[in-house]
Coordinates of C-alpha atoms and ligand atoms in Angstrom, one line a residue:
M1 CA -13.1 10.1 -4.1
K2 CA -9.5 10.2 -2.9
T3 CA -7.1 12.5 -4.7
A4 CA -3.4 13.2 -4.0
Q5 CA -2.2 16.4 -2.7
H6 CA -1.3 17.9 -6.1
F7 CA -4.4 16.7 -7.9
F8 CA -7.5 18.1 -6.3
Y9 CA -11.0 19.4 -7.0
Q10 CA -11.8 23.1 -6.9
N11 CA -15.5 23.9 -7.5
D12 CA -16.1 20.3 -8.7
T13 CA -13.4 20.6 -11.3
L14 CA -10.2 18.5 -11.1
T15 CA -7.0 20.6 -11.1
V16 CA -3.3 20.0 -11.1
D17 CA -1.9 22.3 -8.5
G18 CA -4.9 24.5 -9.0
V19 CA -4.8 24.6 -12.8
P20 CA -8.2 23.2 -14.1
L21 CA -7.8 20.3 -16.4
D22 CA -10.8 21.2 -18.6
K23 CA -9.0 24.4 -19.6
L24 CA -5.8 22.4 -20.5
A25 CA -7.9 20.0 -22.6
M26 CA -9.4 22.9 -24.5
Q27 CA -6.0 24.5 -25.2
Y28 CA -3.9 21.5 -25.9
G29 CA -6.4 18.7 -26.9
T30 CA -6.5 15.1 -25.6
P31 CA -5.1 12.6 -24.9
L32 CA -2.7 14.7 -22.8
Y33 CA -0.2 13.9 -20.1
V34 CA -0.1 16.5 -17.3
Y35 CA 2.6 16.6 -14.7
S36 CA 3.1 18.6 -11.5
K37 CA 6.6 20.0 -11.1
A38 CA 5.8 20.5 -7.4
A39 CA 5.0 16.8 -7.0
L40 CA 8.0 15.7 -8.9
T41 CA 10.5 17.7 -6.8
E42 CA 8.7 16.8 -3.6
H43 CA 9.1 13.1 -4.4
F44 CA 12.8 13.5 -5.3
R45 CA 13.4 15.4 -2.1
Q46 CA 11.9 12.6 -0.1
Y47 CA 15.0 10.7 -1.1
A48 CA 17.5 13.6 -1.2
D49 CA 16.6 15.1 2.2
V50 CA 17.1 11.8 4.1
C51 CA 20.3 11.1 2.2
K52 CA 21.5 14.6 3.4
Q53 CA 20.6 13.8 7.0
F54 CA 22.8 10.7 7.0
E55 CA 25.7 12.3 5.1
T56 CA 29.0 12.3 7.1
D57 CA 32.6 12.8 6.1
D58 CA 32.8 9.2 4.9
I59 CA 29.2 8.2 4.1
H60 CA 27.9 9.8 0.9
S61 CA 25.0 9.2 -1.4
L62 CA 23.6 9.8 -4.8
V63 CA 20.0 9.4 -5.9
C64 CA 20.0 8.3 -9.6
Y65 CA 16.6 8.8 -11.1
S66 CA 15.6 5.9 -13.3
V67 CA 15.3 7.7 -16.7
K68 CA 13.2 4.9 -18.2
S69 CA 10.2 5.7 -16.0
N70 CA 9.7 9.1 -17.6
S71 CA 12.4 10.5 -19.8
N72 CA 11.0 13.8 -20.9
L73 CA 13.9 16.4 -21.1
A74 CA 12.1 18.9 -18.9
I75 CA 11.7 16.3 -16.2
L76 CA 15.3 15.2 -16.4
N77 CA 16.4 18.9 -16.3
I78 CA 14.3 19.6 -13.2
L79 CA 15.7 16.6 -11.4
G80 CA 19.2 17.3 -12.5
R81 CA 18.9 20.8 -11.0
E82 CA 17.8 19.2 -7.8
G83 CA 21.0 17.3 -7.7
A84 CA 19.9 13.9 -9.1
G85 CA 22.2 11.5 -10.8
F86 CA 20.6 9.2 -13.5
D87 CA 20.2 5.5 -14.0
I88 CA 20.0 4.8 -17.7
V89 CA 19.4 1.6 -19.7
S90 CA 20.4 2.7 -23.3
G91 CA 22.7 5.0 -25.2
G92 CA 19.6 6.9 -26.2
E93 CA 18.8 7.7 -22.6
L94 CA 22.4 8.9 -22.1
L95 CA 21.9 11.4 -25.0
R96 CA 18.7 12.5 -23.4
V97 CA 20.4 13.2 -20.1
I98 CA 23.0 15.2 -21.9
A99 CA 20.4 17.0 -24.0
A100 CA 18.6 17.9 -20.8
G101 CA 21.7 19.7 -19.6
C102 CA 22.5 17.2 -16.9
D103 CA 25.9 15.9 -15.9
S104 CA 26.9 12.6 -17.7
R105 CA 29.5 12.0 -14.9
K106 CA 26.5 11.3 -12.6
V107 CA 25.1 8.6 -14.9
I108 CA 25.1 4.9 -14.1
F109 CA 24.4 2.5 -16.9
S110 CA 22.2 -0.6 -16.2
G111 CA 20.8 -3.2 -18.6
V112 CA 21.6 -6.7 -19.9
G113 CA 22.3 -5.9 -23.5
K114 CA 24.7 -2.9 -23.8
T115 CA 26.0 -2.8 -27.3
A116 CA 29.6 -1.9 -28.3
S117 CA 28.5 1.5 -29.5
E118 CA 26.6 2.2 -26.4
I119 CA 29.6 1.3 -24.2
R120 CA 31.8 3.6 -26.4
L121 CA 29.4 6.5 -26.1
A122 CA 29.2 6.0 -22.3
L123 CA 33.0 6.0 -22.0
E124 CA 33.3 9.1 -24.2
H125 CA 31.0 10.9 -21.8
D126 CA 32.9 9.6 -18.8
I127 CA 29.9 8.1 -17.0
L128 CA 30.1 7.3 -13.3
C129 CA 29.7 3.6 -13.6
F130 CA 28.6 0.6 -15.7
N131 CA 26.3 -1.7 -13.8
V132 CA 27.6 -4.9 -15.4
E133 CA 25.1 -7.7 -15.9
S134 CA 27.4 -10.5 -17.3
F135 CA 31.0 -11.6 -17.7
A136 CA 30.7 -11.3 -21.5
E137 CA 29.7 -7.7 -21.0
L138 CA 32.6 -7.1 -18.6
R139 CA 35.1 -8.4 -21.1
R140 CA 33.5 -6.2 -23.8
I141 CA 33.8 -3.1 -21.6
N142 CA 37.4 -3.9 -20.9
R143 CA 38.2 -4.4 -24.6
I144 CA 36.5 -1.1 -25.7
A145 CA 38.0 0.9 -22.8
A146 CA 41.5 -0.5 -23.9
E147 CA 40.8 0.7 -27.5
M148 CA 40.0 4.1 -26.2
G149 CA 42.9 4.2 -23.7
K150 CA 40.5 4.6 -20.8
K151 CA 39.6 2.8 -17.6
A152 CA 35.9 2.0 -17.1
R153 CA 34.4 2.1 -13.6
V154 CA 32.2 -0.9 -13.0
S155 CA 29.8 -2.3 -10.5
F156 CA 28.4 -5.8 -10.7
R157 CA 24.6 -6.1 -10.7
V158 CA 24.3 -9.2 -8.5
N159 CA 21.2 -11.2 -8.4
P160 CA 20.6 -11.6 -4.7
N161 CA 17.8 -14.1 -5.2
V162 CA 15.2 -12.5 -3.0
D163 CA 11.5 -12.5 -3.8
P164 CA 10.2 -8.9 -4.1
K165 CA 6.6 -10.3 -3.9
T166 CA 5.5 -8.1 -6.8
H167 CA 4.0 -8.8 -10.3
P168 CA 6.2 -11.4 -12.1
Y169 CA 6.8 -9.1 -15.1
I170 CA 8.4 -6.5 -12.8
S171 CA 10.2 -8.9 -10.5
T172 CA 13.9 -8.9 -11.5
G173 CA 15.9 -10.3 -8.5
L174 CA 15.0 -14.0 -8.6
K175 CA 17.6 -16.4 -9.9
E176 CA 15.5 -17.4 -12.9
N177 CA 15.3 -13.8 -14.2
K178 CA 17.5 -12.6 -17.0
F179 CA 19.0 -9.9 -14.9
G180 CA 22.3 -9.6 -13.0
I181 CA 25.1 -12.0 -12.2
P182 CA 24.3 -15.0 -10.0
Y183 CA 25.3 -14.3 -6.4
E184 CA 27.5 -17.4 -6.2
E185 CA 29.5 -16.3 -9.3
A186 CA 30.1 -12.7 -8.3
L187 CA 33.2 -13.3 -6.1
A188 CA 35.1 -15.0 -8.9
G189 CA 33.9 -12.4 -11.3
Y190 CA 35.2 -9.6 -9.2
E191 CA 38.6 -11.2 -9.0
E192 CA 38.7 -11.5 -12.7
A193 CA 37.6 -7.9 -13.1
A194 CA 40.2 -6.6 -10.6
R195 CA 42.9 -8.1 -12.8
M196 CA 41.6 -6.4 -16.0
P197 CA 43.8 -3.5 -16.9
H198 CA 41.0 -1.2 -18.2
I199 CA 38.5 -1.9 -15.5
E200 CA 38.2 -0.1 -12.2
V201 CA 36.0 -2.0 -9.8
T202 CA 34.1 0.6 -7.9
G203 CA 30.8 -0.9 -6.6
I204 CA 28.1 -3.4 -6.2
D205 CA 24.5 -3.1 -7.1
C206 CA 21.1 -4.9 -7.4
H207 CA 17.6 -4.0 -8.5
I208 CA 15.1 -6.7 -7.4
G209 CA 11.8 -5.5 -8.8
S210 CA 9.3 -2.7 -9.0
Q211 CA 6.2 -1.5 -7.2
L212 CA 7.5 -3.0 -3.9
L213 CA 5.2 -2.0 -1.0
D214 CA 7.3 -3.4 1.8
D215 CA 11.0 -2.7 2.1
A216 CA 11.9 -6.0 3.8
P217 CA 13.1 -7.7 0.5
L218 CA 15.3 -4.6 -0.1
L219 CA 16.9 -4.8 3.3
E220 CA 17.4 -8.6 2.8
A221 CA 19.1 -7.8 -0.5
L222 CA 21.3 -5.1 1.2
D223 CA 22.4 -7.8 3.7
K224 CA 23.5 -9.9 0.8
L225 CA 25.4 -7.0 -0.9
I226 CA 27.1 -6.2 2.4
D227 CA 28.1 -9.8 2.8
L228 CA 29.7 -9.8 -0.6
F229 CA 31.4 -6.5 0.1
D230 CA 33.0 -8.1 3.2
Q231 CA 34.2 -11.1 1.3
L232 CA 35.7 -8.9 -1.4
A233 CA 37.4 -6.7 1.2
Q234 CA 39.1 -9.8 2.6
K235 CA 40.5 -10.5 -0.9
G236 CA 41.8 -7.0 -1.1
I237 CA 39.0 -5.6 -3.4
E238 CA 37.8 -2.4 -1.9
L239 CA 34.4 -1.2 -3.1
K240 CA 33.5 2.5 -3.0
H241 CA 29.7 2.3 -3.4
I242 CA 26.7 0.2 -2.8
D243 CA 23.7 0.7 -5.0
I244 CA 20.4 -0.9 -3.8
G245 CA 18.4 -0.1 -7.0
G246 CA 14.9 1.3 -7.2
G247 CA 11.6 -0.4 -6.8
I248 CA 9.6 1.4 -4.1
G249 CA 6.0 1.3 -5.0
I250 CA 3.3 4.0 -5.1
T251 CA -0.4 4.2 -4.4
Y252 CA -2.5 3.5 -7.5
D253 CA -5.6 2.4 -5.7
N254 CA -5.4 1.9 -1.9
E255 CA -1.9 0.3 -1.6
I256 CA 0.1 1.7 1.3
P257 CA 3.8 1.6 0.3
V258 CA 6.5 2.0 2.9
A259 CA 7.4 5.7 3.5
I260 CA 10.6 6.7 1.6
S261 CA 12.0 8.2 4.8
D262 CA 11.4 5.0 6.9
Y263 CA 13.0 2.9 4.2
L264 CA 16.0 5.1 3.8
T265 CA 16.4 5.4 7.6
R266 CA 16.6 1.7 7.8
I267 CA 19.1 1.4 5.0
F268 CA 21.4 4.1 6.4
G269 CA 21.0 2.7 9.9
K270 CA 22.3 -0.6 8.7
I271 CA 25.1 0.9 6.6
T272 CA 26.3 3.3 9.3
T273 CA 26.5 0.6 12.0
W274 CA 28.2 -1.9 9.7
K275 CA 30.7 0.6 8.1
N276 CA 31.7 2.2 11.4
A277 CA 32.3 -1.2 13.0
K278 CA 34.2 -2.7 10.1
Y279 CA 35.6 0.1 7.9
P280 CA 36.1 3.1 10.1
G281 CA 37.5 6.0 8.2
Q282 CA 36.8 4.3 4.8
S283 CA 34.5 6.3 2.5
I284 CA 31.4 4.7 1.2
S285 CA 28.7 6.0 -1.1
M286 CA 25.1 4.7 -1.1
M287 CA 23.2 4.9 -4.3
F288 CA 19.5 4.5 -5.2
E289 CA 17.8 4.2 -8.5
P290 CA 14.2 5.2 -7.9
G291 CA 11.9 5.8 -10.9
R292 CA 8.2 5.1 -10.2
S293 CA 8.3 6.6 -6.7
I294 CA 9.4 9.9 -8.1
S295 CA 7.5 10.2 -11.4
G296 CA 4.5 7.9 -11.0
N297 CA 2.3 10.1 -8.8
A298 CA 3.5 13.3 -10.4
G299 CA 1.3 12.9 -13.5
L300 CA -2.0 11.9 -15.0
L301 CA -3.4 11.1 -18.5
L302 CA -6.3 13.3 -19.6
T303 CA -8.7 11.8 -22.0
Q304 CA -12.1 12.6 -23.5
V305 CA -15.1 10.2 -23.8
Q306 CA -15.9 9.7 -27.5
Y307 CA -18.8 7.3 -27.2
L308 CA -20.8 5.5 -24.6
K309 CA -21.9 2.1 -25.7
T310 CA -23.7 -1.0 -24.3
N311 CA -23.0 -4.5 -25.6
S312 CA -25.3 -7.1 -24.1
D313 CA -25.3 -5.9 -20.5
K314 CA -21.8 -4.3 -20.4
N315 CA -21.2 -0.6 -20.6
F316 CA -18.3 0.8 -22.3
A317 CA -16.9 4.3 -22.3
I318 CA -14.8 4.6 -25.4
V319 CA -12.2 7.3 -24.9
D320 CA -9.5 8.9 -27.1
A321 CA -6.6 7.5 -25.1
A322 CA -5.5 4.0 -25.7
M323 CA -3.1 1.2 -24.9
N324 CA -0.5 3.0 -27.1
D325 CA -0.7 5.9 -24.7
L326 CA -0.8 4.0 -21.5
M327 CA 0.2 0.4 -21.8
R328 CA 0.3 -0.7 -18.2
P329 CA -3.3 -1.9 -17.9
S330 CA -3.0 -4.2 -21.0
L331 CA 0.6 -5.3 -20.1
Y332 CA 0.3 -5.9 -16.3
E333 CA -3.5 -5.6 -15.8
S334 CA -2.6 -2.7 -13.6
W335 CA -5.1 -0.5 -11.9
H336 CA -5.3 3.3 -12.4
T337 CA -7.9 5.4 -10.6
V338 CA -10.2 7.2 -13.1
L339 CA -11.6 10.5 -12.0
P340 CA -14.2 12.7 -13.8
V341 CA -12.6 16.1 -14.6
V342 CA -16.0 17.8 -13.9
K343 CA -18.2 16.1 -11.4
R344 CA -21.8 15.3 -12.3
Q345 CA -24.7 14.6 -10.0
T346 CA -26.5 12.4 -12.5
E347 CA -27.0 8.7 -12.3
T348 CA -23.9 6.5 -12.1
K349 CA -23.2 3.3 -14.2
T350 CA -20.4 0.8 -14.2
Y351 CA -18.2 1.2 -17.2
D352 CA -15.1 -0.4 -18.8
I353 CA -12.9 2.5 -20.0
V354 CA -11.5 1.4 -23.4
G355 CA -9.5 2.9 -26.2
P356 CA -10.2 2.9 -30.0
I357 CA -7.4 0.4 -30.9
C358 CA -8.3 -2.8 -32.6
E359 CA -7.3 -5.1 -29.8
S360 CA -9.5 -6.5 -27.0
G361 CA -6.6 -5.8 -24.7
D362 CA -7.0 -2.1 -25.3
W363 CA -8.5 -1.1 -22.1
L364 CA -7.5 1.4 -19.4
A365 CA -9.8 0.6 -16.6
R366 CA -12.5 -2.0 -15.9
Q367 CA -15.7 -2.0 -13.9
R368 CA -15.6 1.7 -12.7
T369 CA -18.7 3.3 -11.3
L370 CA -18.9 6.8 -12.9
S371 CA -21.4 9.4 -13.8
I372 CA -20.4 10.4 -17.3
E373 CA -21.7 11.6 -20.7
T374 CA -20.2 11.7 -24.2
D375 CA -17.5 14.4 -24.5
D376 CA -16.7 14.4 -20.8
L377 CA -13.1 14.5 -19.7
L378 CA -11.6 11.7 -17.5
A379 CA -8.3 11.7 -15.7
I380 CA -6.3 8.5 -15.6
M381 CA -4.4 9.0 -12.4
S382 CA -0.8 7.9 -11.3
A383 CA 0.3 7.8 -15.0
G384 CA 3.6 9.7 -14.6
A385 CA 5.8 6.6 -14.7
Y386 CA 5.9 4.0 -17.4
G387 CA 3.1 5.9 -19.2
M388 CA 4.4 8.2 -21.9
A389 CA 7.8 6.4 -21.6
M390 CA 6.2 3.1 -22.8
S391 CA 3.9 4.7 -25.4
S392 CA 4.0 3.7 -29.1
N393 CA 2.6 4.7 -32.4
Y394 CA 0.5 1.5 -32.8
N395 CA -2.5 2.2 -35.2
T396 CA -0.5 5.2 -36.5
R397 CA -1.5 7.2 -33.5
G398 CA 0.7 10.1 -32.7
R399 CA 2.0 10.2 -29.1
A400 CA 0.1 12.5 -26.7
A401 CA 1.4 16.0 -25.9
E402 CA 2.9 16.5 -22.4
I403 CA 2.3 19.5 -20.1
L404 CA 4.1 20.4 -17.0
I405 CA 2.5 22.6 -14.4
D406 CA 4.8 24.9 -12.5
D407 CA 3.6 27.6 -10.2
K408 CA 0.1 27.6 -11.7
K409 CA 1.5 28.0 -15.3
A410 CA 1.2 25.3 -18.0
Y411 CA 4.2 24.5 -20.1
L412 CA 4.1 22.4 -23.2
I413 CA 7.1 20.1 -22.7
R414 CA 6.4 17.8 -25.7
K415 CA 4.3 18.6 -28.7
R416 CA 1.6 16.2 -29.9
E417 CA 3.0 14.0 -32.7
R418 CA 1.5 14.7 -36.1
P419 CA 0.7 11.7 -38.4
E420 CA 3.2 12.9 -41.1
E421 CA 5.9 12.7 -38.5
L422 CA 5.1 9.1 -37.9
Y423 CA 5.9 8.0 -41.5
A424 CA 8.5 10.5 -42.3
L425 CA 11.3 7.9 -42.0
E426 CA 9.6 5.5 -44.4
T427 CA 10.3 5.1 -48.1
I428 CA 8.2 3.6 -50.9
I429 CA 10.2 1.4 -53.4
S430 CA 9.7 1.7 -57.1
Ligands
PLP501 C1 13.5 0.1 -14.0 C2 14.7 0.2 -13.1 C3 14.7 1.0 -12.0 C4 13.6 1.8 -11.5 O1 12.6 1.0 -10.9 P1 11.3 1.7 -10.2 O2 10.5 0.6 -9.8 O3 10.6 2.6 -11.2 O4 11.8 2.5 -9.1 C5 15.9 1.0 -11.3 N1 17.0 0.3 -11.7 C6 17.0 -0.5 -12.7 C7 18.2 -1.3 -13.1 C8 15.8 -0.6 -13.5 O5 15.8 -1.4 -14.5

């Protein structure tokens, strides 16, 4: 059984950085998300360190962690202290970044549906940039900035129409997707934006999809952004940054994603050559919006087997985690490795790992060969991204507690939700 560096067995018991998971389950209960601070910072530094290597007087960079992948305050705070900026997709996420003690001036705001109040909030907090996804949004930002007597920094999220070759639900850079501004319309849009009194055009961005294993589509997208940059420069519109988005994949099963350092080396190689040839002396900042590749393999979901059951000839392990805790399998049919917390030597069987929710779609893993008994603990691996962040209260199930391991100590970074908290906002009418 293959385990990642921060999740390993000691004396046949699975640990997170040496802290045994059975002890955590006993103390905090299940289902339980457990993250490794060491893994999280290591993944962030894979980006930050290469960015630093390529830093010059006029080539800068900012790694903006995608808050939606895992937005726990403790996680945002750790990344903020590492120097991260943040890519947000709602006003709520901006308030989280601020509550985590991080700098709102390092925030970029993506998303197709920014409301007037979200735009106002972002302007109040002087965010770095709006990643604008439509002309209607651009006009709305200009109007609100005018009301506030401010100038809003904007980048256009262009749709480069490249195929990321990933799951259709997480592919965002094709022209039929709802995201971004069509490539062909961007030039005219920038000219309109440059004339708006309360808009400062600062950059260009894209985000073509998620769980990309190969960086070729990203490099192709970068070429398209560079091409638009050049066309804009000829029209006297000077951009200050290029943001290539997030999307680098992780190993869930046996996928081999491109190494972050190789990917960034190719990106900076391209940028350095191009910039030095065409814009010597001009300052440019490269931005990235990674989510999954930072948080995904920094966490797991711990769950306990409630019942073992056989229907016709199929074996089910019914566990206390469900699709409301980890939605990815039911939403994308995604694979998560399942490991026993304490290894057994007894006979193995093939199980579907399912939750207690009243939906046939409520499964976490299918056809896994395991040696398990009732009350055993299982670890659903690679659950740090889009796990807790996508969780819900369906079936009036409180969200799981979250634990962060730092230097062999466990910290409760989110308490388990209690049922009375779930209906506290509701009212009975007379
Ligand atoms: C979700 C998202 C990201 C992060 O994607 P990952 O695949 O988790 O790296 C980055 N940018 C935008 C605009 C997003 O919507």
